[in-house]
Coordinates of N, CA and C in Angstrom, one line a residue:
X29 N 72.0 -24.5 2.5 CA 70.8 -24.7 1.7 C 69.8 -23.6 2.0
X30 N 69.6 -23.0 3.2 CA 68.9 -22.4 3.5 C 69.1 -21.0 2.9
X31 N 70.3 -20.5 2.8 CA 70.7 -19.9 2.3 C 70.3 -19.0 0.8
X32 N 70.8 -20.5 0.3 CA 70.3 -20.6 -1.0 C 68.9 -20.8 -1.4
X33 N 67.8 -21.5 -0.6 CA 67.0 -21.3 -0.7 C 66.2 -19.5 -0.6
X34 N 66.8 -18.7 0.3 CA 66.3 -17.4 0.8 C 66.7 -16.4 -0.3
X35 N 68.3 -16.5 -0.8 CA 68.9 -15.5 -2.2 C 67.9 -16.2 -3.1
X36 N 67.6 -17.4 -3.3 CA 66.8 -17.8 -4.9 C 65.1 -16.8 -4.8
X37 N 64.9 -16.6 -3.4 CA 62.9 -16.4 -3.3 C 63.1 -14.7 -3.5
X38 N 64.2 -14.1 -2.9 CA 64.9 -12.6 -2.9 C 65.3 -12.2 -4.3
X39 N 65.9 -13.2 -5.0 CA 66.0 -12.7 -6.4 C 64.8 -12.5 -7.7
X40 N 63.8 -14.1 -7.1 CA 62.9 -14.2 -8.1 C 61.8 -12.8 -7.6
X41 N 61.6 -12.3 -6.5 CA 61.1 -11.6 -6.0 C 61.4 -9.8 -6.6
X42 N 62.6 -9.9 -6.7 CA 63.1 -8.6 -7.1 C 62.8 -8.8 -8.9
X43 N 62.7 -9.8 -9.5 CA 62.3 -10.3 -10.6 C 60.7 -10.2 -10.5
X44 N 60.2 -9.7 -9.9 CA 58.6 -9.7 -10.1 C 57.4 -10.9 -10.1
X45 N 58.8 -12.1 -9.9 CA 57.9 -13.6 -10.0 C 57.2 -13.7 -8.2
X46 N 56.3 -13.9 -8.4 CA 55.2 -14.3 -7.0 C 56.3 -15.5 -6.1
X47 N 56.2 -15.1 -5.2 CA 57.2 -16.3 -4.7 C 55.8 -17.0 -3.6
X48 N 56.1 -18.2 -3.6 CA 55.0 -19.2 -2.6 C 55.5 -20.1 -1.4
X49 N 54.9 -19.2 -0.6 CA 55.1 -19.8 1.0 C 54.8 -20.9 1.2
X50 N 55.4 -21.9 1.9 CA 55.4 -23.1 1.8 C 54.0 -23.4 3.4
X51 N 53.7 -22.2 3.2 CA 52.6 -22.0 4.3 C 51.1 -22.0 3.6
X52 N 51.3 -21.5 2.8 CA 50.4 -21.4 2.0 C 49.4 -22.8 1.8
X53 N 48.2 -22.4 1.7 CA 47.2 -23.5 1.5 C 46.1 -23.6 3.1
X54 N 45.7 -24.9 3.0 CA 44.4 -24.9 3.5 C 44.9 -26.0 5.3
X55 N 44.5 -25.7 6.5 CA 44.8 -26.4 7.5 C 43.8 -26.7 8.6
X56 N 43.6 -28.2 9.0 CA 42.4 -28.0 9.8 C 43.2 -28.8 10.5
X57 N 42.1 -28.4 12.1 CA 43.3 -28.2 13.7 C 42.6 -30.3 13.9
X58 N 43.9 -30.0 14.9 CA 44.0 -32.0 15.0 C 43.3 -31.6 16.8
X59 N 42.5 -31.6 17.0 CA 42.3 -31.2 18.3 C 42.5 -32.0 19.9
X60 N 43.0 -33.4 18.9 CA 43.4 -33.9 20.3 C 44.7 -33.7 20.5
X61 N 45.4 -32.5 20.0 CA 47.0 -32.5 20.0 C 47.2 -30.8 20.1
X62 N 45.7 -30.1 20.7 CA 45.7 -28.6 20.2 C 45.0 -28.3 21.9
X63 N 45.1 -27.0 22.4 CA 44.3 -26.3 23.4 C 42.8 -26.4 22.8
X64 N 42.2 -26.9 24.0 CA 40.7 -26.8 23.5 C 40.5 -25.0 22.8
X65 N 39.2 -25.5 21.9 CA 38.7 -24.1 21.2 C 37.7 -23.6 22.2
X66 N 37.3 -23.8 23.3 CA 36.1 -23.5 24.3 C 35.2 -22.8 23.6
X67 N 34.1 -24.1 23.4 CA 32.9 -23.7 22.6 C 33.1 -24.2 20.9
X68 N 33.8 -24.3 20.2 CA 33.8 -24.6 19.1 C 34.5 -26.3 19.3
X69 N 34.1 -26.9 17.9 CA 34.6 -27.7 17.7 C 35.3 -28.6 16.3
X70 N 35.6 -27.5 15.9 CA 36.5 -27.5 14.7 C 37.1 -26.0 14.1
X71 N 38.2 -26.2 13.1 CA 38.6 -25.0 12.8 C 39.6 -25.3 11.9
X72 N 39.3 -24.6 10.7 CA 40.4 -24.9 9.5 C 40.4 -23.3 9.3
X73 N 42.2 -23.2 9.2 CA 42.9 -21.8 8.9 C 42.9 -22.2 7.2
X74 N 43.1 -20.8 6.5 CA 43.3 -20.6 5.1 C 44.4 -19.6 4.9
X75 N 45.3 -20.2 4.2 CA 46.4 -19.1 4.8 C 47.0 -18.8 3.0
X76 N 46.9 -17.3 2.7 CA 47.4 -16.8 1.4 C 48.2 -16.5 1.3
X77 N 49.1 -15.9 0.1 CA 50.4 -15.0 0.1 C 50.3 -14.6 -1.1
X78 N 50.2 -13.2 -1.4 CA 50.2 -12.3 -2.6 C 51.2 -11.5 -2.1
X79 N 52.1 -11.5 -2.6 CA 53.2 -10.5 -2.7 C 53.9 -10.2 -1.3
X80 N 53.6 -9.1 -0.3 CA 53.7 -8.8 0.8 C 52.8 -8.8 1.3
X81 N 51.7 -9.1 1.5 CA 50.5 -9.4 1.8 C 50.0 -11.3 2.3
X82 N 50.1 -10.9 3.0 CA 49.7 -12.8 4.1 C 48.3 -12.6 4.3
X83 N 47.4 -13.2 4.0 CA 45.7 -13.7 4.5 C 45.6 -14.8 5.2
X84 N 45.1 -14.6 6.5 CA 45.2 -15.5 6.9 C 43.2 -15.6 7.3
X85 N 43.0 -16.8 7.0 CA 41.2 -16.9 7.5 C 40.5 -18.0 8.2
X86 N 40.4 -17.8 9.4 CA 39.7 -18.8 10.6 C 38.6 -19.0 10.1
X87 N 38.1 -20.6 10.3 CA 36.6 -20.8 9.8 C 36.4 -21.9 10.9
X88 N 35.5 -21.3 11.7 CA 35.6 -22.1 13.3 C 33.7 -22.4 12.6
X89 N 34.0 -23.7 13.6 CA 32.4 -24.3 13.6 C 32.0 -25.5 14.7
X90 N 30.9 -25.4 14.9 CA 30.1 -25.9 16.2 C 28.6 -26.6 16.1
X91 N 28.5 -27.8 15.5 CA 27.0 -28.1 14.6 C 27.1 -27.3 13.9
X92 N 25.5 -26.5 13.7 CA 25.5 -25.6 12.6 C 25.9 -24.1 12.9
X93 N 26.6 -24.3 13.9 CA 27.8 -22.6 14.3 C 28.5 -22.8 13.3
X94 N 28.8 -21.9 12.7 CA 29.7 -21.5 12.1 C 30.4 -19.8 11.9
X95 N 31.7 -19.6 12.2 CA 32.3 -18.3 12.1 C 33.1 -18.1 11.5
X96 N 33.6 -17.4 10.4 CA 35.2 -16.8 9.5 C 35.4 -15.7 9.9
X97 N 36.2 -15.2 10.2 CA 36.9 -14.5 9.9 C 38.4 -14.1 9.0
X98 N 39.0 -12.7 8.9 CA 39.9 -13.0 8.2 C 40.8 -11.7 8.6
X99 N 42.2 -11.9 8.0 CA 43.2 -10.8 8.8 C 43.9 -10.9 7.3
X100 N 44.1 -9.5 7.1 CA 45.0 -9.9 5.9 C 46.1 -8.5 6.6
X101 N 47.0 -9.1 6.6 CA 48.5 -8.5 7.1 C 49.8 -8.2 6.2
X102 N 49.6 -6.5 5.8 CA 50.7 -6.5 4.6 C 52.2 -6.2 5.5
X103 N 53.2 -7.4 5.3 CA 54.3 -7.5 6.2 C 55.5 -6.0 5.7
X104 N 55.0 -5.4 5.0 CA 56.0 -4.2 4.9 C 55.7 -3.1 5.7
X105 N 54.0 -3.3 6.5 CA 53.9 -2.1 7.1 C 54.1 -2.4 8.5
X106 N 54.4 -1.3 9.4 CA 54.5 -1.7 11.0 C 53.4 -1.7 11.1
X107 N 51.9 -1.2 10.8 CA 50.7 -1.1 11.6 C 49.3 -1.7 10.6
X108 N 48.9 -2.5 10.5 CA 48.2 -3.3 10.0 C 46.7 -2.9 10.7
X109 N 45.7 -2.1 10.4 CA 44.4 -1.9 11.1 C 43.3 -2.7 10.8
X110 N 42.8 -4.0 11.2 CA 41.9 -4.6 10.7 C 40.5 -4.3 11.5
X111 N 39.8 -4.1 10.6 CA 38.3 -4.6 11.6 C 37.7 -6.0 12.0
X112 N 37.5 -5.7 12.8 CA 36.9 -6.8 13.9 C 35.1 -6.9 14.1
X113 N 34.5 -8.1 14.0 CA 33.1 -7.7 13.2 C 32.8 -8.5 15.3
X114 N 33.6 -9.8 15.3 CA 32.7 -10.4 16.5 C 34.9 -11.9 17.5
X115 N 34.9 -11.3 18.3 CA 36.2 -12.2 19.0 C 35.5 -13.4 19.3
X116 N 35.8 -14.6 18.0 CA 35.4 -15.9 18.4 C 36.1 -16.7 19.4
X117 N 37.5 -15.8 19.9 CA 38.4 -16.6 20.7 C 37.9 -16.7 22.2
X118 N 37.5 -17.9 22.9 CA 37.2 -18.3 24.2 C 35.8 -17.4 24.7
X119 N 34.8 -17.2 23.7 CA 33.9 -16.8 23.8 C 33.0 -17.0 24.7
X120 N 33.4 -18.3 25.8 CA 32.5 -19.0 26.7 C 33.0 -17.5 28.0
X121 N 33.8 -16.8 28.0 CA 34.5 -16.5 28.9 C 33.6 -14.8 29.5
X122 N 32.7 -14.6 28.1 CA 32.2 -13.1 28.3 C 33.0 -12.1 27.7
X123 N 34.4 -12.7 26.9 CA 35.0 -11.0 26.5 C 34.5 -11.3 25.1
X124 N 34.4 -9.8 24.5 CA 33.7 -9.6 23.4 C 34.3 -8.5 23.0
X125 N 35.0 -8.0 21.3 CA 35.6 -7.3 20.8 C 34.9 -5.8 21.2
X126 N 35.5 -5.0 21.6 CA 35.7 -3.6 22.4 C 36.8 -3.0 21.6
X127 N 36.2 -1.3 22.7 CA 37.3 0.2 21.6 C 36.7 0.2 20.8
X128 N 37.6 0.3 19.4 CA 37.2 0.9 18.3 C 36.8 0.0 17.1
X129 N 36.8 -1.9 17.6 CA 36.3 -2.4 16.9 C 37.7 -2.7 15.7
X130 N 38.7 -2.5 15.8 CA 40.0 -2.8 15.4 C 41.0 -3.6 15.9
X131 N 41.7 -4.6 15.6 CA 42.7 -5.2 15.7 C 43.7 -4.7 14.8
X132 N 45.3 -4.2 16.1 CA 46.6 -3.7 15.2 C 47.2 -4.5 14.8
X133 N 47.6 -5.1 13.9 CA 48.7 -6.0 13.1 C 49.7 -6.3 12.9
X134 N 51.0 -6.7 13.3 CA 52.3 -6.4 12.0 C 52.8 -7.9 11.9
X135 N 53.4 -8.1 11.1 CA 54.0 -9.1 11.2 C 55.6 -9.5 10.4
X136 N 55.9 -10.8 10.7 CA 56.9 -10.9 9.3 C 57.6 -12.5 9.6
X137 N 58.2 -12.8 8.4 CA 58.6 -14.0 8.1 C 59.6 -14.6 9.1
X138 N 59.7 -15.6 9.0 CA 60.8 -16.4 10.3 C 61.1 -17.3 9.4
X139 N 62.5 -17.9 9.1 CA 63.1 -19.0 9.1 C 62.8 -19.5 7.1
X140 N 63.2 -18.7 7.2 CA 63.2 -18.3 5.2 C 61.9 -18.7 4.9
X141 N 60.8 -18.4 5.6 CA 59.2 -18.2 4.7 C 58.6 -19.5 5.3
X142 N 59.3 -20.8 6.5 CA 58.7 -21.9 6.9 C 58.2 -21.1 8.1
X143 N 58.0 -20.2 8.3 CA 57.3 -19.6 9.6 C 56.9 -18.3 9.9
X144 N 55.7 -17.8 10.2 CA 55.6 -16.2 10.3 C 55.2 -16.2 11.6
X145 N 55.6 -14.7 12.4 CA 55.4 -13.8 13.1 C 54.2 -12.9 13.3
X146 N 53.1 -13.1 13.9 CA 52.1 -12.1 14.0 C 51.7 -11.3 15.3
X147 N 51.7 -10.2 15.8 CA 52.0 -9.6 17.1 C 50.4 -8.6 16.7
X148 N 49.4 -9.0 17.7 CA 48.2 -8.2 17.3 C 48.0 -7.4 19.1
X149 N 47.3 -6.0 18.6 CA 46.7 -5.2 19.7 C 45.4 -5.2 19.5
X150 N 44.3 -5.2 20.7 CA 43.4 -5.2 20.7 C 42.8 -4.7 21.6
X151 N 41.4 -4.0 21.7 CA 40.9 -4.1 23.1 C 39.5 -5.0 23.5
X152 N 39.5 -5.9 24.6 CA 38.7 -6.8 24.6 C 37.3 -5.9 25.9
X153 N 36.2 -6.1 25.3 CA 34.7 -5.8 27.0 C 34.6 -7.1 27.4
X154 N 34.7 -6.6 29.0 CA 34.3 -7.6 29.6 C 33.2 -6.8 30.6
X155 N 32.8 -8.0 31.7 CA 31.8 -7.2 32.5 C 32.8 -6.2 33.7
X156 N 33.9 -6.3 33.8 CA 34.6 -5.7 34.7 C 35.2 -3.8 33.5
X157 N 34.9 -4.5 32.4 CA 35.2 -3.0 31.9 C 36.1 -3.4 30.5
X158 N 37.0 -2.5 29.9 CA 37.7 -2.4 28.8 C 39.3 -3.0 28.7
X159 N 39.9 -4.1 28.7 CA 40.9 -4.1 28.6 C 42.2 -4.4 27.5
X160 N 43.2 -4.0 27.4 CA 44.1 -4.2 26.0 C 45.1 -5.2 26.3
X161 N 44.5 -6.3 25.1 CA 45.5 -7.2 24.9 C 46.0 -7.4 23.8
X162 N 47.2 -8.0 24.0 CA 48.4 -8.3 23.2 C 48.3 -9.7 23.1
X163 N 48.6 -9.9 21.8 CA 48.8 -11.6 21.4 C 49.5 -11.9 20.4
X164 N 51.1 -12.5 20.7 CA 51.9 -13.0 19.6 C 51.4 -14.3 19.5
X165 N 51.4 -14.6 17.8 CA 51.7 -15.9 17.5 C 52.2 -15.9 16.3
X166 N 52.9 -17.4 16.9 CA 54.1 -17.8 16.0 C 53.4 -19.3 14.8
X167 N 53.4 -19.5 13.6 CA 52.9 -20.1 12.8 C 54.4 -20.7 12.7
X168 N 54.1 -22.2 12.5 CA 55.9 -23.2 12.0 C 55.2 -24.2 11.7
X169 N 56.1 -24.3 10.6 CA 56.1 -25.6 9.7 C 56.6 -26.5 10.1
X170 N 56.0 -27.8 10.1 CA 57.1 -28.9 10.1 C 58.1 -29.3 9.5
X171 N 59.5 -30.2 9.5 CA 60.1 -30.3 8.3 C 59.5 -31.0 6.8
X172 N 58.7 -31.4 7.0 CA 57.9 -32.1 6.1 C 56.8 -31.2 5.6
X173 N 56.4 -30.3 6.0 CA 55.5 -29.9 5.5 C 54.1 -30.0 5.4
X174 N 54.0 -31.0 6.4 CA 52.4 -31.4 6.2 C 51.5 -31.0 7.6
X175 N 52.4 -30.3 8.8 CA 51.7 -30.3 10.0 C 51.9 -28.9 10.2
X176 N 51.1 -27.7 10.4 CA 51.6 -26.3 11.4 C 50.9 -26.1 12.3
X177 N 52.2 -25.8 13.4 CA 51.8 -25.6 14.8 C 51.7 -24.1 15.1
X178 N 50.4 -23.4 15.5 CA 50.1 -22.0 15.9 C 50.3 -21.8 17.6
X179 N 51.5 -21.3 18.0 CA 51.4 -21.1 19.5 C 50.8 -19.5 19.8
X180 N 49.9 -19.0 20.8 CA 49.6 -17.8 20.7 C 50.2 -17.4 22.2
X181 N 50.5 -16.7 22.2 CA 50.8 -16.2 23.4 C 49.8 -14.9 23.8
X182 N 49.2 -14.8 24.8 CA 48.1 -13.7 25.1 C 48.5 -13.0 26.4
X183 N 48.4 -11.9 26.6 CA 48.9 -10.9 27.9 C 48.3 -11.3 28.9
X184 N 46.7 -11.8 28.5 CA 46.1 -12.1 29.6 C 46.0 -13.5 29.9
X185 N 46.8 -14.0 29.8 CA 46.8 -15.6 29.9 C 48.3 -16.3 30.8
X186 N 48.1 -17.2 31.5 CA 49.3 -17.4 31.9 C 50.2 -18.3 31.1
X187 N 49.0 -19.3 30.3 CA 49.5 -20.4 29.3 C 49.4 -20.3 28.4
X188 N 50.2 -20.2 27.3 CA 49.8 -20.5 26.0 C 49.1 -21.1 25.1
X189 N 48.6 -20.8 24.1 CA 47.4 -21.5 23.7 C 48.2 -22.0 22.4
X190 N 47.9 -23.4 22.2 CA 48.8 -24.6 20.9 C 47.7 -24.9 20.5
X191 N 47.9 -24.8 18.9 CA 47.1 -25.3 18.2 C 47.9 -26.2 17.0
X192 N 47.5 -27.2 16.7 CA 48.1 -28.2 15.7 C 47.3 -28.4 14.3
X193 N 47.8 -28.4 13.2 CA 46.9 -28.6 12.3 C 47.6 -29.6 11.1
X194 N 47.0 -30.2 10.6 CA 47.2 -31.1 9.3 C 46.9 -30.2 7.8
X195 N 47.9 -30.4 6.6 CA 47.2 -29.3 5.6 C 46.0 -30.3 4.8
X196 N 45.4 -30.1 4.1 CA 44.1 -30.4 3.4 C 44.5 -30.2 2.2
X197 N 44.8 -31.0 1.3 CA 44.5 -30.9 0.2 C 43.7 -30.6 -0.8
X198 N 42.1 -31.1 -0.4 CA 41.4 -30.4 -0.9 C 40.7 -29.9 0.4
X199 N 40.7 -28.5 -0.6 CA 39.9 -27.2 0.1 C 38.1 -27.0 0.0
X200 N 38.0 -28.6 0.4 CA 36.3 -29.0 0.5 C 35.9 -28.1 1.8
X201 N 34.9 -27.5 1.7 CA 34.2 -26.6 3.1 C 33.5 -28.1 3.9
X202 N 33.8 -27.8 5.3 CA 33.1 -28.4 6.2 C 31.9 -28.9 5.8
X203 N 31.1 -29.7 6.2 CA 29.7 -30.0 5.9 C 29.2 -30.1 7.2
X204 N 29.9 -30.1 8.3 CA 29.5 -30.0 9.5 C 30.4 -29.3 10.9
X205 N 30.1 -29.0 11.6 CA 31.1 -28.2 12.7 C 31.8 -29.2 13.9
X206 N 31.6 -30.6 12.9 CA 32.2 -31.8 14.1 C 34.2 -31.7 13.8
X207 N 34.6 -32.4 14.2 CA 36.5 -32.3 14.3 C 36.0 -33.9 12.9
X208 N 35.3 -34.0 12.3 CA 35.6 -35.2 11.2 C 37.1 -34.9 10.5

């Protein structure tokens, strides 16, 4: 089946028809089944697909904190250069986006389009000085379709960080930065 599911999205593809990730759509994190967000307390991913091109967009929030970001990763290239405006990740900790203000990119599909690969370089300031990290993460679908689990793996970490989300149907914006 899988099979056949992968020749059908490869043909309609080579046919110029938009093919749709089953990744696709709107996901907010179940946080009692996720690594704390330290300092935030909510977070819905937005996850696109135009062609060869994946968007993916964090919208973290905290009362009236709120932060988005967005990475858009075109999977045909090895080097994906994104700018980096402010590193909402573990912010309590003191590191803050450093270098040249860019995150490197690449990625690609796992398991006929129920799962993507994202492998990013970066360099983080801290008070001890400048250092470069590496962070794979892996996006998976459940069989059903209705749960994805983001595991990240970071160079500078001993544990991995799990994040679990539910999809959303409707793509209502927060009204508040609680886990509602």
């Amino acid at each position: 089946m899988k099979r056949i599911t992968l020749l059908a999205a490869l043909f309609l593809t080579s046919l110029g028809v938009a093919w749709a990730s089953p990744l696709t759509g709107t996901w907010r994190l179940l946080p009692e089944r996720s690594t704390d967000l330290s300092g935030w307390k909510a977070l819905d991913l937005t996850i696109a697909v135009e062609g060869d091109v994946v968007t993916i967009t964090r919208n973290f929030a905290a009362g009236r904190r709120t932060f988005s970001d967005t990475t858009p990763v075109d999977l045909t290239k090895s080097a994906n250069v994104v700018p980096v405006s402010w590193w909402p990740d573990n912010r309590h900790i003191g590191a803050y986006i450093g270098g040249d203000k860019t995150e490197t990119v690449h990625g690609r599909w796992l398991d006929g389009g129920r799962g993507l690969r994202l492998e990013s370089d970066l360099v983080l300031a801290t008070q001890q000085g400048e250092r470069p990290v590496n962070i794979l993460r892996n996006f998976t679908l459940s069989a059903n379709g209705r749960q994805l689990t983001l595991i990240e793996l970071r160079s500078t970490r001993n544990r991995p960080v799990t994040y679990v989300f539910n999809r959303v149907e409707t793509a209502a914006p927060r009204a508040t930065g609680t886990a509602e």
